Coordinates of C-alpha atoms and ligand atoms in Angstrom, one line a residue:
M2 CA -93.0 126.2 69.0
H3 CA -94.6 125.9 65.6
F4 CA -93.6 128.7 63.2
E5 CA -97.1 130.0 62.7
E6 CA -97.8 130.3 66.4
N7 CA -94.5 131.9 66.9
L8 CA -95.1 134.5 64.2
K9 CA -98.6 135.2 65.7
L10 CA -97.1 135.6 69.1
L11 CA -94.4 138.1 67.9
I12 CA -97.0 140.2 66.0
S13 CA -99.4 140.3 69.0
S14 CA -96.5 141.2 71.3
R15 CA -95.8 144.1 68.9
H16 CA -92.5 143.1 67.4
L17 CA -92.5 145.7 64.6
F18 CA -89.6 144.5 62.5
L19 CA -89.3 140.9 61.7
Y20 CA -86.7 139.3 59.5
I21 CA -87.6 135.8 58.2
V22 CA -84.9 133.6 56.7
T23 CA -86.1 131.4 53.9
S24 CA -85.7 130.7 50.2
E25 CA -89.3 129.7 49.9
E26 CA -90.8 133.2 49.4
E27 CA -94.1 132.0 47.9
R28 CA -94.9 129.6 50.7
L29 CA -93.9 132.1 53.3
E30 CA -96.1 134.8 51.7
Y31 CA -99.0 132.3 51.7
T32 CA -98.4 131.6 55.4
I33 CA -98.2 135.3 56.3
N34 CA -101.5 135.9 54.4
K35 CA -103.1 133.0 56.3
I36 CA -101.9 134.4 59.6
S37 CA -103.0 138.0 58.8
T38 CA -106.5 136.8 58.0
S39 CA -106.7 134.9 61.2
M40 CA -105.5 138.0 63.1
Y41 CA -107.8 140.3 61.2
V42 CA -104.9 142.1 59.6
N43 CA -106.6 143.0 56.4
Q44 CA -104.0 144.8 54.5
T45 CA -100.7 143.4 53.3
Y46 CA -98.3 145.3 51.0
C47 CA -95.7 143.4 49.2
W48 CA -92.6 145.0 47.7
D49 CA -89.7 143.8 45.6
F50 CA -86.9 145.7 44.0
I51 CA -88.0 145.3 40.4
D52 CA -91.8 145.6 40.6
G53 CA -92.0 147.9 43.7
Y54 CA -95.3 147.4 45.6
Y55 CA -97.2 144.9 43.4
N56 CA -100.2 143.6 45.2
N57 CA -102.1 146.8 46.0
P58 CA -103.9 148.7 43.2
N59 CA -103.5 152.1 45.0
Y60 CA -99.7 151.8 45.1
F61 CA -99.1 149.6 42.1
A62 CA -95.4 149.7 41.0
Y63 CA -94.6 152.3 43.8
A64 CA -91.0 152.5 44.9
Q65 CA -89.6 150.5 42.0
R66 CA -85.8 150.1 42.5
N67 CA -86.0 152.3 45.5
P68 CA -85.8 150.6 48.9
L69 CA -85.8 153.9 50.8
R70 CA -89.1 155.0 49.2
A71 CA -90.4 151.5 50.0
L72 CA -89.9 152.3 53.7
E73 CA -91.3 155.8 53.4
L74 CA -94.6 154.4 52.2
V75 CA -94.9 152.7 55.6
E76 CA -95.3 156.1 57.2
Q77 CA -97.3 157.6 54.5
I78 CA -100.2 155.2 54.9
D79 CA -101.5 156.7 58.0
S80 CA -104.5 154.6 58.9
P81 CA -105.1 152.9 62.3
T82 CA -106.0 149.6 60.6
P83 CA -103.5 146.8 61.1
K84 CA -101.0 146.5 58.2
I85 CA -98.2 144.2 57.2
F86 CA -95.5 145.3 54.8
I87 CA -93.6 142.4 53.2
L88 CA -90.2 143.5 51.8
K89 CA -88.3 140.9 49.7
D90 CA -84.5 140.7 49.5
F91 CA -84.1 143.6 51.8
H92 CA -81.0 142.1 53.3
L93 CA -79.2 143.5 50.2
F94 CA -80.0 147.1 51.2
I95 CA -80.0 146.8 54.9
N96 CA -76.4 147.9 55.3
D97 CA -77.0 151.2 53.5
I98 CA -76.7 154.0 56.0
S99 CA -79.9 155.8 54.9
V100 CA -81.9 152.5 55.1
V101 CA -80.5 151.8 58.6
R102 CA -81.4 155.3 59.7
K103 CA -84.9 155.1 58.2
I104 CA -85.5 151.7 59.9
K105 CA -84.4 153.1 63.3
N106 CA -86.7 156.2 62.8
L107 CA -89.6 154.0 61.8
F108 CA -89.0 151.8 64.9
K109 CA -89.7 154.9 67.0
S110 CA -92.5 156.4 65.0
L111 CA -94.4 153.1 64.5
K112 CA -94.4 152.1 68.2
N113 CA -98.0 153.1 68.7
S114 CA -99.3 152.1 65.2
N115 CA -100.6 148.8 64.1
T116 CA -98.0 148.3 61.4
Y117 CA -95.5 145.5 61.0
I118 CA -92.6 145.1 58.6
I119 CA -91.5 141.7 57.6
I120 CA -88.3 141.3 55.6
I121 CA -87.9 138.1 53.7
A122 CA -84.4 137.0 52.9
P123 CA -82.5 133.8 52.1
E124 CA -79.8 134.5 54.6
I125 CA -79.1 136.5 57.7
H126 CA -77.5 139.8 56.8
I127 CA -78.2 142.5 59.3
S128 CA -76.2 145.6 60.2
P129 CA -75.1 145.5 63.8
L130 CA -76.8 148.9 64.3
L131 CA -80.1 147.2 63.9
K132 CA -79.6 144.2 66.2
N133 CA -81.9 145.6 68.8
V134 CA -84.6 146.7 66.4
I135 CA -85.1 143.5 64.2
T136 CA -86.2 140.1 65.4
V137 CA -84.9 137.2 63.3
L138 CA -86.8 134.0 62.8
E139 CA -86.3 131.1 60.4
F140 CA -89.0 129.6 58.3
P141 CA -88.7 125.9 58.4
L142 CA -89.0 123.7 55.4
P143 CA -92.4 122.0 55.1
N144 CA -93.2 119.3 57.7
V145 CA -94.6 115.8 56.8
E146 CA -98.2 116.9 57.1
E147 CA -97.7 119.9 54.8
I148 CA -95.9 117.7 52.3
L149 CA -98.6 115.1 52.5
F150 CA -101.3 117.7 51.8
E151 CA -99.3 119.0 48.8
L152 CA -98.7 115.4 47.5
Q153 CA -102.4 114.6 47.6
R154 CA -103.1 117.8 45.7
L155 CA -100.4 117.1 43.1
F156 CA -101.3 113.5 42.6
A157 CA -104.9 114.5 42.0
V158 CA -104.1 117.5 39.6
L159 CA -101.5 115.6 37.6
K160 CA -103.6 112.4 37.6
I161 CA -100.8 110.3 38.8
N162 CA -102.0 106.8 39.3
S163 CA -99.6 104.9 41.6
N164 CA -99.6 102.4 44.4
V165 CA -97.0 104.4 46.4
S166 CA -97.9 105.2 50.0
L167 CA -98.2 109.0 50.1
Q168 CA -97.3 108.9 53.8
K169 CA -94.0 107.1 52.9
L170 CA -93.4 109.5 50.0
A171 CA -94.0 112.5 52.3
V172 CA -91.4 111.2 54.7
A173 CA -88.9 110.7 51.8
C174 CA -89.5 114.2 50.6
K175 CA -88.8 115.7 54.0
G176 CA -85.9 118.3 53.8
M177 CA -87.0 119.5 50.3
S178 CA -88.7 122.8 49.6
I179 CA -92.3 122.7 48.2
E180 CA -91.0 124.0 44.8
V181 CA -88.5 121.1 44.5
I182 CA -91.1 118.6 45.6
R183 CA -93.5 120.0 42.9
R184 CA -90.8 119.7 40.2
S185 CA -89.8 116.2 41.3
I186 CA -93.4 115.0 41.3
A187 CA -94.1 116.5 37.9
K188 CA -91.5 114.2 36.5
L189 CA -93.5 111.2 37.7
V190 CA -96.0 111.9 34.9
F191 CA -93.4 110.7 32.4
T192 CA -91.7 107.9 34.4
P193 CA -92.7 104.5 35.7
R194 CA -95.1 104.7 38.7
Y195 CA -94.0 101.7 40.7
S196 CA -93.6 102.5 44.3
S197 CA -89.9 101.6 44.5
E198 CA -89.1 103.7 41.3
I199 CA -90.9 106.7 42.8
L200 CA -89.0 106.5 46.1
R201 CA -85.7 106.1 44.2
L202 CA -86.4 109.1 42.1
I203 CA -87.2 111.2 45.1
A204 CA -84.1 110.0 46.9
E205 CA -82.1 111.1 43.8
E206 CA -83.8 114.5 43.7
K207 CA -83.2 114.9 47.4
K208 CA -79.5 114.1 46.9
Q209 CA -79.2 116.8 44.3
F210 CA -81.1 119.3 46.5
I211 CA -78.8 118.6 49.5
Q212 CA -75.7 118.8 47.3
Q213 CA -76.8 122.3 46.1
T214 CA -76.7 123.5 49.7
N215 CA -73.0 122.7 49.7
L216 CA -73.3 121.9 53.4
L217 CA -74.2 118.2 53.7
E218 CA -73.7 115.2 51.5
F219 CA -76.4 112.6 51.0
Y220 CA -75.1 109.0 51.2
S221 CA -77.0 106.0 49.8
V222 CA -76.0 103.1 51.9
N223 CA -76.1 99.3 51.4
H224 CA -73.9 98.1 54.2
T225 CA -75.4 95.9 56.9
L226 CA -74.3 94.8 60.4
D227 CA -72.9 91.6 58.7
D228 CA -70.4 93.7 56.8
I229 CA -68.6 94.6 60.1
G230 CA -66.1 92.1 61.4
G231 CA -65.8 92.2 65.2
L232 CA -66.9 95.3 67.1
C233 CA -69.5 93.0 68.8
C234 CA -70.3 95.4 71.7
L235 CA -71.0 98.3 69.3
K236 CA -73.1 96.1 67.0
Q237 CA -75.1 94.8 70.0
W238 CA -75.7 98.5 71.1
L239 CA -77.0 99.3 67.6
K240 CA -79.1 96.2 67.3
K241 CA -80.9 97.0 70.6
R242 CA -81.8 100.4 69.3
S243 CA -83.0 99.3 65.8
Y244 CA -86.6 100.4 66.5
A245 CA -85.8 103.3 68.8
F246 CA -87.1 105.8 66.2
S247 CA -90.4 104.1 65.7
K248 CA -93.8 105.2 66.9
Q249 CA -94.0 102.2 69.2
A250 CA -90.8 103.3 70.9
Y251 CA -92.2 106.8 71.3
N252 CA -95.4 105.4 72.8
Y253 CA -93.4 103.2 75.1
G254 CA -91.8 106.4 76.5
L255 CA -88.3 105.7 75.2
P256 CA -86.1 108.7 74.7
T257 CA -84.7 108.9 71.1
P258 CA -81.0 108.0 70.9
Q259 CA -79.0 111.2 70.5
G260 CA -75.7 110.3 69.1
L261 CA -72.4 108.3 69.2
L262 CA -68.8 109.4 69.1
L263 CA -66.6 106.8 67.4
V264 CA -62.9 107.1 68.0
G265 CA -60.0 105.0 66.7
I266 CA -57.1 105.3 64.2
Q267 CA -57.8 105.4 60.5
G268 CA -59.2 102.3 58.9
T269 CA -60.8 100.7 62.0
G270 CA -64.3 100.9 60.6
K271 CA -65.7 104.2 61.9
S272 CA -67.1 105.4 58.6
L273 CA -68.3 101.9 57.8
T274 CA -70.2 101.9 61.2
A275 CA -71.9 105.2 60.3
K276 CA -73.2 103.7 57.1
V277 CA -74.3 100.6 58.8
I278 CA -76.3 102.5 61.4
A279 CA -78.2 104.3 58.7
K280 CA -79.0 101.0 57.0
Q281 CA -79.9 99.2 60.2
W282 CA -82.1 102.0 61.5
Q283 CA -83.5 102.7 58.0
L284 CA -82.8 106.4 58.2
P285 CA -81.2 108.6 55.6
L286 CA -77.5 109.4 56.1
F287 CA -76.0 112.9 55.6
R288 CA -72.3 113.5 55.9
L289 CA -70.9 116.7 57.2
D290 CA -67.4 117.6 56.3
V291 CA -66.5 119.9 59.3
G292 CA -63.8 121.6 57.3
K293 CA -66.6 123.1 55.1
V294 CA -68.1 124.8 58.1
F295 CA -65.3 127.3 58.3
G296 CA -65.4 130.2 55.8
G297 CA -63.1 133.1 55.3
V298 CA -65.7 135.9 55.7
V299 CA -66.4 137.2 59.2
G300 CA -69.4 135.4 60.7
E301 CA -69.6 132.9 57.8
S302 CA -68.6 129.9 59.9
E303 CA -71.1 130.7 62.7
D304 CA -73.8 131.2 60.0
N305 CA -72.8 127.9 58.3
I306 CA -73.1 125.8 61.5
R307 CA -76.5 127.3 62.2
K308 CA -77.6 126.5 58.6
I309 CA -76.3 122.9 59.0
I310 CA -78.2 122.4 62.2
R311 CA -81.4 123.8 60.7
L312 CA -81.0 121.7 57.5
S313 CA -80.4 118.5 59.5
E314 CA -83.5 119.3 61.7
D315 CA -85.5 119.8 58.5
L316 CA -84.3 116.4 57.3
A317 CA -85.2 114.6 60.6
P318 CA -85.5 111.8 61.3
C319 CA -82.0 111.2 59.9
I320 CA -78.4 110.4 60.8
L321 CA -75.9 113.2 60.7
W322 CA -72.4 111.9 60.3
V323 CA -69.8 114.4 61.4
D324 CA -66.7 113.0 59.9
E325 CA -63.3 113.7 61.5
I326 CA -64.5 116.1 64.1
D327 CA -61.0 116.2 65.6
K328 CA -59.7 118.0 62.5
A329 CA -61.8 121.1 63.2
F330 CA -61.9 121.0 67.0
N331 CA -58.4 120.1 68.3
R332 CA -57.7 121.4 71.8
F333 CA -53.9 121.4 71.1
S334 CA -54.0 123.5 68.0
S335 CA -53.6 127.2 68.6
N336 CA -56.5 128.9 67.0
T337 CA -55.7 132.4 65.6
D338 CA -59.2 133.0 64.3
S339 CA -60.5 135.4 67.0
G340 CA -62.7 132.8 68.7
T341 CA -64.5 131.6 65.6
T342 CA -63.7 127.9 66.3
N343 CA -64.9 128.3 69.9
R344 CA -68.1 130.0 68.9
V345 CA -68.8 127.2 66.3
L346 CA -68.0 124.6 68.8
S347 CA -70.2 126.1 71.4
T348 CA -73.2 126.3 69.0
L349 CA -72.6 122.6 68.2
L350 CA -72.3 121.6 71.9
T351 CA -75.5 123.4 72.9
W352 CA -77.3 121.8 70.1
L353 CA -76.0 118.3 70.9
S354 CA -77.2 118.7 74.5
E355 CA -80.6 120.3 73.8
K356 CA -81.7 119.0 70.4
K357 CA -85.3 117.8 70.3
Q358 CA -85.5 116.7 66.7
Q359 CA -84.7 113.1 65.7
V360 CA -81.3 113.8 64.4
F361 CA -78.9 111.0 65.5
V362 CA -75.3 112.4 65.3
V363 CA -72.4 110.0 64.6
A364 CA -69.2 111.9 65.1
T365 CA -65.9 110.2 64.2
A366 CA -62.4 111.1 65.3
N367 CA -59.0 109.5 64.8
N368 CA -57.7 110.6 68.2
V369 CA -60.0 111.2 71.2
L370 CA -57.2 112.8 73.2
C371 CA -57.1 115.8 70.8
L372 CA -60.8 116.6 71.3
P373 CA -62.0 119.4 73.5
T374 CA -63.0 118.0 76.9
E375 CA -66.5 119.8 76.6
L376 CA -67.3 117.5 73.7
L377 CA -66.6 114.4 75.8
R378 CA -68.8 115.5 78.7
K379 CA -71.9 113.4 79.6
G380 CA -75.0 114.5 77.7
R381 CA -73.4 115.2 74.4
F382 CA -73.4 111.6 73.1
D383 CA -75.1 108.5 74.4
E384 CA -71.8 106.6 74.2
I385 CA -68.2 107.1 73.2
F386 CA -66.9 103.9 71.5
F387 CA -63.2 103.2 71.0
L388 CA -62.6 101.1 67.9
D389 CA -59.3 99.3 68.7
L390 CA -57.2 97.3 66.2
P391 CA -58.9 94.0 65.6
D392 CA -57.7 91.0 67.6
F393 CA -57.1 87.6 66.0
H394 CA -60.8 86.5 65.9
E395 CA -61.8 89.9 64.5
R396 CA -59.2 89.8 61.8
F397 CA -60.4 86.3 60.9
K398 CA -63.9 87.6 60.5
I399 CA -62.7 90.7 58.5
F400 CA -60.8 88.4 56.1
Q401 CA -63.8 86.2 55.8
I402 CA -66.1 89.1 55.0
H403 CA -63.9 90.6 52.3
L404 CA -62.9 87.3 50.7
M405 CA -66.6 86.2 50.6
K406 CA -67.4 89.4 48.8
V407 CA -64.8 88.8 46.0
R408 CA -64.8 85.0 45.9
P409 CA -68.3 83.9 47.1
L410 CA -67.7 80.3 46.1
T411 CA -64.0 79.7 46.8
W412 CA -63.3 81.9 49.8
N413 CA -62.9 78.8 52.0
N414 CA -59.8 77.8 50.0
Y415 CA -57.8 80.6 51.6
N416 CA -55.9 79.9 54.8
I417 CA -57.7 82.6 56.7
K418 CA -56.4 81.4 60.1
Y419 CA -52.8 81.9 58.9
L420 CA -53.5 85.2 57.3
S421 CA -55.1 86.4 60.5
E422 CA -52.1 85.4 62.5
L423 CA -49.8 87.3 60.1
T424 CA -51.7 90.6 60.4
E425 CA -51.3 91.6 64.0
N426 CA -51.6 95.4 64.3
F427 CA -53.4 95.6 61.0
S428 CA -56.6 97.7 60.8
G429 CA -59.7 96.4 58.9
A430 CA -58.9 98.7 56.0
E431 CA -55.3 97.3 55.8
I432 CA -56.7 93.8 55.7
K433 CA -59.0 94.8 52.9
Q434 CA -56.1 96.5 51.1
S435 CA -53.9 93.3 51.3
I436 CA -56.7 91.4 49.5
I437 CA -57.1 94.1 46.8
E438 CA -53.3 94.3 46.3
A439 CA -53.1 90.5 45.9
M440 CA -55.9 90.6 43.4
H441 CA -54.2 93.3 41.3
N442 CA -50.9 91.4 41.2
A443 CA -52.6 88.1 40.2
F444 CA -54.8 89.8 37.6
Y445 CA -51.8 91.4 36.0
E446 CA -50.4 87.9 35.6
K447 CA -53.7 86.7 34.2
R448 CA -54.5 84.1 37.0
D449 CA -56.6 83.9 40.1
F450 CA -55.1 85.2 43.4
D451 CA -54.0 82.7 46.0
N452 CA -52.8 82.7 49.6
E453 CA -49.3 83.4 48.6
D454 CA -50.4 86.7 46.9
I455 CA -52.1 87.8 50.0
I456 CA -49.1 87.0 52.2
N457 CA -46.8 88.9 49.8
A458 CA -49.2 91.9 50.0
I459 CA -49.2 91.7 53.8
T460 CA -45.4 91.9 53.9
D461 CA -45.5 95.0 51.8
I462 CA -47.9 96.9 54.0
I463 CA -46.5 98.8 57.0
P464 CA -49.5 99.1 59.3
L465 CA -50.4 102.6 60.3
A466 CA -50.5 101.4 63.9
F467 CA -46.7 101.5 63.9
T468 CA -46.7 105.3 63.3
D469 CA -49.8 106.0 65.4
Y470 CA -48.7 103.9 68.3
T471 CA -48.9 106.6 70.9
A472 CA -52.4 107.5 69.9
I473 CA -53.5 103.9 70.1
S474 CA -51.9 103.1 73.4
S475 CA -53.3 106.3 75.0
M476 CA -56.8 105.4 73.8
Q477 CA -56.4 101.8 75.1
Q478 CA -55.5 103.3 78.4
W479 CA -58.6 105.5 78.3
A480 CA -60.6 102.4 77.6
K481 CA -59.1 100.6 80.6
L482 CA -60.0 103.6 82.8
G483 CA -63.6 103.4 81.5
K484 CA -63.4 106.9 79.9
V485 CA -64.3 105.4 76.5
R486 CA -66.1 102.1 75.8
L487 CA -64.4 99.3 73.9
A488 CA -66.4 98.6 70.7
S489 CA -65.2 95.0 70.5
R490 CA -65.6 93.5 74.0
Ligands
ATP504 P1 -60.8 106.9 58.3 O1 -60.6 107.6 59.6 O2 -59.7 106.9 57.4 O3 -62.1 107.4 57.6 P2 -62.3 104.7 59.3 O4 -62.0 104.2 60.7 O5 -63.5 105.5 59.1 O6 -61.1 105.4 58.7 P3 -63.4 103.0 57.3 O7 -63.3 104.0 56.3 O8 -64.7 102.6 57.9 O9 -62.4 103.3 58.5 O10 -62.7 101.7 56.8 C1 -62.2 101.5 55.4 C2 -62.7 100.2 54.9 O11 -62.0 99.2 55.6 C3 -64.2 99.9 55.1 O12 -64.9 100.4 54.1 C4 -64.2 98.4 55.2 O13 -64.3 97.9 53.9 C5 -62.9 98.1 55.8 N1 -63.0 97.8 57.2 C6 -62.5 98.5 58.3 N2 -62.9 98.0 59.4 C7 -63.6 96.9 59.2 C8 -64.3 95.9 59.9 N3 -64.2 95.9 61.3 N4 -65.0 94.9 59.3 C9 -65.0 94.9 58.0 N5 -64.4 95.8 57.2 C10 -63.7 96.8 57.8

C-alpha cells in the first residue's frame, strides 16, 4: 500500500503512537501536513530537542531540551479538535524510564481523544516495553513520479537548459533522497548539460549516496555477454529475458524474473555473470557483502537486513548481487549467535519468496552443498545454475576472449588449441591469470609475450580444482540428478 494511504488508514483506525523511520524529515513533515489537511486535522505541533515546539505561536520554544515536558503538553492541550504531535529524534529518549512510563500513560488517557503522536527517527530504536503501544512504519524514498515532479521544478527554478529526458533522469535518481537530488541537480548549473554528462554525474552522486549507507556497493559495469566464454545455457537464459523488465513485458502479462543462484568454485565466472546481467538488462548493479549484515550489537543484524531490503526496493528496478552467500549461511557451521543468523536468513527467505518490487537477486556461492536447504527450495530463485569447470571448447573461447583483449591484432598468432588442451581443470580465472603471468614475465624481459610464456605460466599454476575436488564432484553429481542446472550445456 502507498505510504500516504497507509498513514491515513492508521490514523483513521486510531493508532495513537506512530513511529516513522526516515532520514528525510522535511519531506515527511510535508507529507504529514498534506495528509492532515486532507483529513481535516487542523493542528500540528512539531517538537525537536533544541527548539522545543517551534511551529505554534502559543507554545513557541516550549519544552526545549525536555522530552518529558514535550509529552506532557500533549495532555495539557485539552481540546476535542484533532491534533498531531510530531516529535523528532525521540528514539534517543525512548529508553528513558520516565519517557516510557509517560508514553504508556498517554496511551491510556488519549484513547478517546483525537490526538496522535508521530515520532520521526532515522532508525528503529524502541524499548521492548513499548512494543504493543507503538506502530512502526517506514517512509520510502521518493518514487519516480515524485522525483519527476521535483526535477521539473528544479530545472525551471535553476533555469537549466538541457536536452536530457527528465523521465530518464528521474529513473536514474531513484534510490536517492530529495535533498541529495537537489544538491546533485544544483551542480548542473556549473557543469556541461549534455544528456550523457548529466546521467553520468547522477550515477556518480548515487554511487556516493549508496556508499554512505555502508550497506550496498554500486557497481558500474561494462561487461557484455560476449565477455563470457562458454556458459551457453546460462547466456541463452539471460538473453531470453533481456526485455523482461520492460513495460511491454508487463503489458504482455509476464511475471518479472525474481533471481538466480549461481554456484561453482572460485573463478568460474559467477561475479562476471552478475555484472553481465546488469549490462544486458540495463539495470543498475548493487553488491551486498553478506558479511556486512552481521553486527555485534543485539538486533543490529536483523535491522541491517531490513535496511538492505528496503534500500534495494527503493532502488528498484535493479540487480542485487548477494556475493558469497554461503559464507554467511552455511548449514554445517555451528552458529553460536542465539539465532541471529537464522532470523536474518528467515527475513531474507521471506522477502525472496514474496517480493513485489523489481529487484532481481543474483546470489553467488562457491559450494551449493553448504547452503541451507530452505534457500534452495522452489520459489526463492527462478533457477539455480552450476558453473562447472570449462571444457575444451569453453577454454578455447576464454583464451580467445582474453587474448583478443590484450592483443586485438595478433591474438590469432597464439596456439589457442594447444593452450586449451593444456589447461584441463583450469577455471576461467586461472586461464586469465596464465595470460597475465606470461605478460609480466615477457614485459620484464622487454619483449612481447609468446606461446611459450603462456605454457610456462600454465605449468606454474596449480588449479584450485585439485584442492576443491570434492566440492566440484558433488556439484556435478547434483547437476546429473537435476537438482541444479548446468550453465554450459
Ligand atoms: P569468486 O568466487 O572468487 O568471486 P567467480 O566465480 O565469481 O569467483 P569471477 O570473479 O567471475 O569468478 O572470475 C574472475 C575473472 O576470471 C573474471 O573477471 C574473468 O575475467 C575471468 N573468467 C572467469 N570465468 C570466465 C569465463 N567463463 N569467460 C571469460 N572470463 C572468465
